[in-house]
Amino acid sequence: MKINLNGEIVFASTGGRNFELKGEPIWFIHGSGQSHLSFMLQGRFFANRGWSVIAADMPSHGLSSGVPLDTIEAMSDWHIALMDSLGVEKVQIVGHSQGGLIGLDLAHRYTDRVSRLSLVATALSIPVNDNLIDMAKNKEPAAIKAMIDWGHGSEGHSHDHTMPGQNHLNYGVQMMAANKSGALHADLKACVNYDNGQSAAAMITCPTQLIIGQQDKMTPLKFGLKAAEALKTVNVTIVENAGHMLPSEHPEEVNRALRPFFTKS
Amino acid sequence: MTGDYKFNTLSLHAGFTPDERHGSAAVPIHQTTSYVFKDTEHAAALYNLEVGGHLYSRISNPTVAVLEQRVAALDCGIGAVATSSGMAALFVTVLALCSAGDHIVSSSQMYGANINLFQHTLSRYGIETTFVAPNDPNAFAAAIQPNTKMVFGEVIGNPGLDIMDITVIGKIANDAGVPLVIDATFNTPYLLKPIQNGANIVIHSLTKWMGGHGIALGGIVVDGGNFDWGQNNRFPTLTESHFGFQGVNLYEEFGPAAFITRVRTEGMYNVGPCLSPTNAFHLIQGIETLGLRMERHMSNTKKMLDFLLHHEGISWVKHPTLPDHPDYEVAKRLMPKGAGSVIACGVKGGREAGQAFIENVKVASHLANVGDAKTLVIHPGSTTQSHLSPAAMKSAGLTDDMLRISVGLEDFEDLQADFEQALRSAAKI
Ligand SMILES: Cc1ncc(COP(=O)(O)O)c(C=O)c1O
């Protein structure tokens, strides 16, 4: 659905079902240079099982207009503004990669708006190498290709797919290329500049969960495990043979881990 | 695992993971119509497109999916749907984009059935086509109308061998907000990947070079995912509520996969020209050696051209790699590895000499196909076009002395000897 937020258009996928506010919505937050499409198979799965689902495109991503936000905190504030405009008081967050950093910040600074936090392929900080940031600025298509290449595990690179006939790597490239130019660079800078993850994690009190890809090269397993330690969570799922793009590469394992974590009204 | 695998590796491996239970190294033939659901929730999830998997082989099948994933990888697509023939691939593509009152701009020099579909079949359903010369980009620009839903053509035209400059025409189409759909049967992804060179959707008759063995018909639609269907209001089949899946908006929900999802959920579901699992298996065996075969097709084509150009029984030779071909420069730029293995040439002595040649070849087969591993020859003047007068043939871009040769993989010395003796017989007429 399309929402007008401060004069800009925000697109939010509702999992293919009309949005109806029931209980605390599952609130998906996409990663750097991604969009609502990275959660397609999660959104549809939960919406078809009676949850209210929102997977919003942040400004300049997917089908949303506006200029890209440049700090994790600004992104959190934007999500709160979107919740306000939809009359949503509290959400159950699923954050992928950079979306996980936003989730940490939201759960820490807006304790009364977040009831549960699931972190998928993320860490307490995401140091991005200078080369990639530079490419994102000056050679965006090359940066996209590198991220898609590094982001996928063995399934993506074998060109096999759970959805018959589809291709992870080429889809990933086109999905990222459909964002407005500059969005990826702003995201990567925001990730690099966020260094509050450790202290945020120490103060988060809501139930948390981690889903980590064993072959993740972008937010490697050991950093995911460190985040679990800082959050004192025992709810950790390690998905074998999975890379960073877990939600699309291993949707069934991700959905299986997410489902018992959420509450339903 | 850094960087994508290269062409031959993809041809052999892409899209297939050996199953855990048996570890079959070859792609198994899943000769089944249906799939046992785990439970009712799983069944509902499959129908709702919430999880991947198969429910009925008209819509998808595990063996066919390997073929689709392999060709999508080779052609740089975000996904593909395989069909029972190349013609079916074109039809489901049109079906996904066009409705009554819509319009297509197409090359005028194409495989006869492609032309017939547009001219005689789609026109009965209110879809009109403007045909333009494939090598006249300005004509494409001029023909695009507000209701145009696709620009279409063959990179290497069958049988005239005109070359369509897809980089230039792709830009013209995309600037006008229309996708470029390419029939890439004659080039295969080995010679040119249209999606990386200006096209948005690629279709193949897999029956030809992709399979290469001449034992299985098949087709495929590959979606580049590189066209923004929401940029204008031209594509309601993709950007407005779909009849299935709770009225989902395919463009919003599936992004770059909107088009190929419509092909599967409408073309396969409502029409049903699905590929049989056994044919998919045969086509996969062919694709495994596509790179090797195309190299050999190209080297034998070069030798054949050289032979024909110097043979006194041949009056003219047409191939896009010959400097006197009007599209020589475009062909060289688009397809530096070669411009296909079909050659047109004229036999001295006209229609009767052509007929005599065809009846005397022994290694080459006389039949109505192209792209087989074996060399194929046909004389349109005495077969497919025998009902036409010389004047009518001329206006169709054909002459009555014309032979079409699809150069195969035989030892060239044997082909040469065979052609020598058949041309000697033709000269006696
Ligand atoms: C260029 C071209 N496109 C499409 C087709 C149709 O393919 P099929 O016979 O697999 O339906 C052919 C068949 O000759 C062809 O040459």
PDB file of C-alpha atoms and ligand atoms in Angstrom, chain B residues 83-90 110-114 152 154-159 183-186 203-209 216-220 368-370 404, ligand 1:
ATOM      1  CA  THR B  83       7.289 -24.140 -22.672  1.00  0.00           C
ATOM      2  CA  SER B  84       6.365 -26.977 -25.010  1.00  0.00           C
ATOM      3  CA  SER B  85       7.851 -25.197 -28.049  1.00  0.00           C
ATOM      4  CA  GLY B  86       9.433 -21.943 -29.118  1.00  0.00           C
ATOM      5  CA  MET B  87       6.079 -20.774 -30.516  1.00  0.00           C
ATOM      6  CA  ALA B  88       4.416 -21.372 -27.153  1.00  0.00           C
ATOM      7  CA  ALA B  89       7.106 -19.230 -25.499  1.00  0.00           C
ATOM      8  CA  LEU B  90       6.257 -16.341 -27.812  1.00  0.00           C
ATOM      9  CA  MET B 110      11.382 -13.397 -39.135  1.00  0.00           C
ATOM     10  CA  TYR B 111      10.542 -17.047 -38.905  1.00  0.00           C
ATOM     11  CA  GLY B 112       7.252 -17.585 -40.754  1.00  0.00           C
ATOM     12  CA  ALA B 113       5.235 -18.743 -37.759  1.00  0.00           C
ATOM     13  CA  ASN B 114       6.324 -15.700 -35.717  1.00  0.00           C
ATOM     14  CA  PHE B 152       9.913  -7.663 -31.070  1.00  0.00           C
ATOM     15  CA  GLU B 154      15.067 -11.894 -34.036  1.00  0.00           C
ATOM     16  CA  VAL B 155      18.734 -10.912 -33.622  1.00  0.00           C
ATOM     17  CA  ILE B 156      19.592 -13.020 -36.684  1.00  0.00           C
ATOM     18  CA  GLY B 157      16.484 -13.196 -38.853  1.00  0.00           C
ATOM     19  CA  ASN B 158      15.280 -16.569 -40.119  1.00  0.00           C
ATOM     20  CA  PRO B 159      15.722 -17.190 -43.030  1.00  0.00           C
ATOM     21  CA  ASP B 183      13.775 -14.226 -30.168  1.00  0.00           C
ATOM     22  CA  ALA B 184      17.367 -15.348 -29.591  1.00  0.00           C
ATOM     23  CA  THR B 185      17.015 -18.808 -31.146  1.00  0.00           C
ATOM     24  CA  PHE B 186      19.673 -18.261 -33.838  1.00  0.00           C
ATOM     25  CA  ILE B 203      12.628 -16.209 -25.866  1.00  0.00           C
ATOM     26  CA  HIS B 204      14.269 -19.247 -27.410  1.00  0.00           C
ATOM     27  CA  SER B 205      13.169 -22.172 -29.424  1.00  0.00           C
ATOM     28  CA  LEU B 206      15.211 -24.706 -27.426  1.00  0.00           C
ATOM     29  CA  THR B 207      14.447 -27.167 -30.222  1.00  0.00           C
ATOM     30  CA  LYS B 208      17.358 -25.713 -32.187  1.00  0.00           C
ATOM     31  CA  TRP B 209      20.947 -25.050 -31.053  1.00  0.00           C
ATOM     32  CA  ALA B 216      13.024 -32.681 -28.369  1.00  0.00           C
ATOM     33  CA  LEU B 217      10.881 -29.634 -28.973  1.00  0.00           C
ATOM     34  CA  GLY B 218      10.917 -26.944 -26.332  1.00  0.00           C
ATOM     35  CA  GLY B 219      10.883 -23.225 -25.732  1.00  0.00           C
ATOM     36  CA  ILE B 220      11.632 -20.795 -22.952  1.00  0.00           C
ATOM     37  CA  ALA B 368      12.813 -28.410 -42.114  1.00  0.00           C
ATOM     38  CA  ASN B 369      14.820 -27.639 -39.014  1.00  0.00           C
ATOM     39  CA  VAL B 370      17.908 -25.663 -38.068  1.00  0.00           C
ATOM     40  CA  ARG B 404      19.499 -22.680 -46.601  1.00  0.00           C
TER      41      ARG B 404
HETATM   42  C1  LIG C   1      13.725 -18.089 -35.035  1.00  0.00           C
HETATM   43  C2  LIG C   1      12.738 -19.098 -34.625  1.00  0.00           C
HETATM   44  N1  LIG C   1      11.899 -18.815 -33.618  1.00  0.00           N
HETATM   45  C3  LIG C   1      10.970 -19.688 -33.188  1.00  0.00           C
HETATM   46  C4  LIG C   1      10.829 -20.917 -33.796  1.00  0.00           C
HETATM   47  C5  LIG C   1       9.746 -21.831 -33.305  1.00  0.00           C
HETATM   48  O1  LIG C   1      10.301 -22.835 -32.520  1.00  0.00           O
HETATM   49  P1  LIG C   1       9.537 -24.212 -32.195  1.00  0.00           P
HETATM   50  O2  LIG C   1       9.569 -25.027 -33.427  1.00  0.00           O
HETATM   51  O3  LIG C   1      10.357 -24.770 -31.060  1.00  0.00           O
HETATM   52  O4  LIG C   1       8.161 -23.865 -31.768  1.00  0.00           O
HETATM   53  C6  LIG C   1      11.683 -21.271 -34.848  1.00  0.00           C
HETATM   54  C7  LIG C   1      11.537 -22.591 -35.504  1.00  0.00           C
HETATM   55  O5  LIG C   1      12.033 -22.824 -36.572  1.00  0.00           O
HETATM   56  C8  LIG C   1      12.659 -20.342 -35.265  1.00  0.00           C
HETATM   57  O6  LIG C   1      13.495 -20.633 -36.273  1.00  0.00           O
END
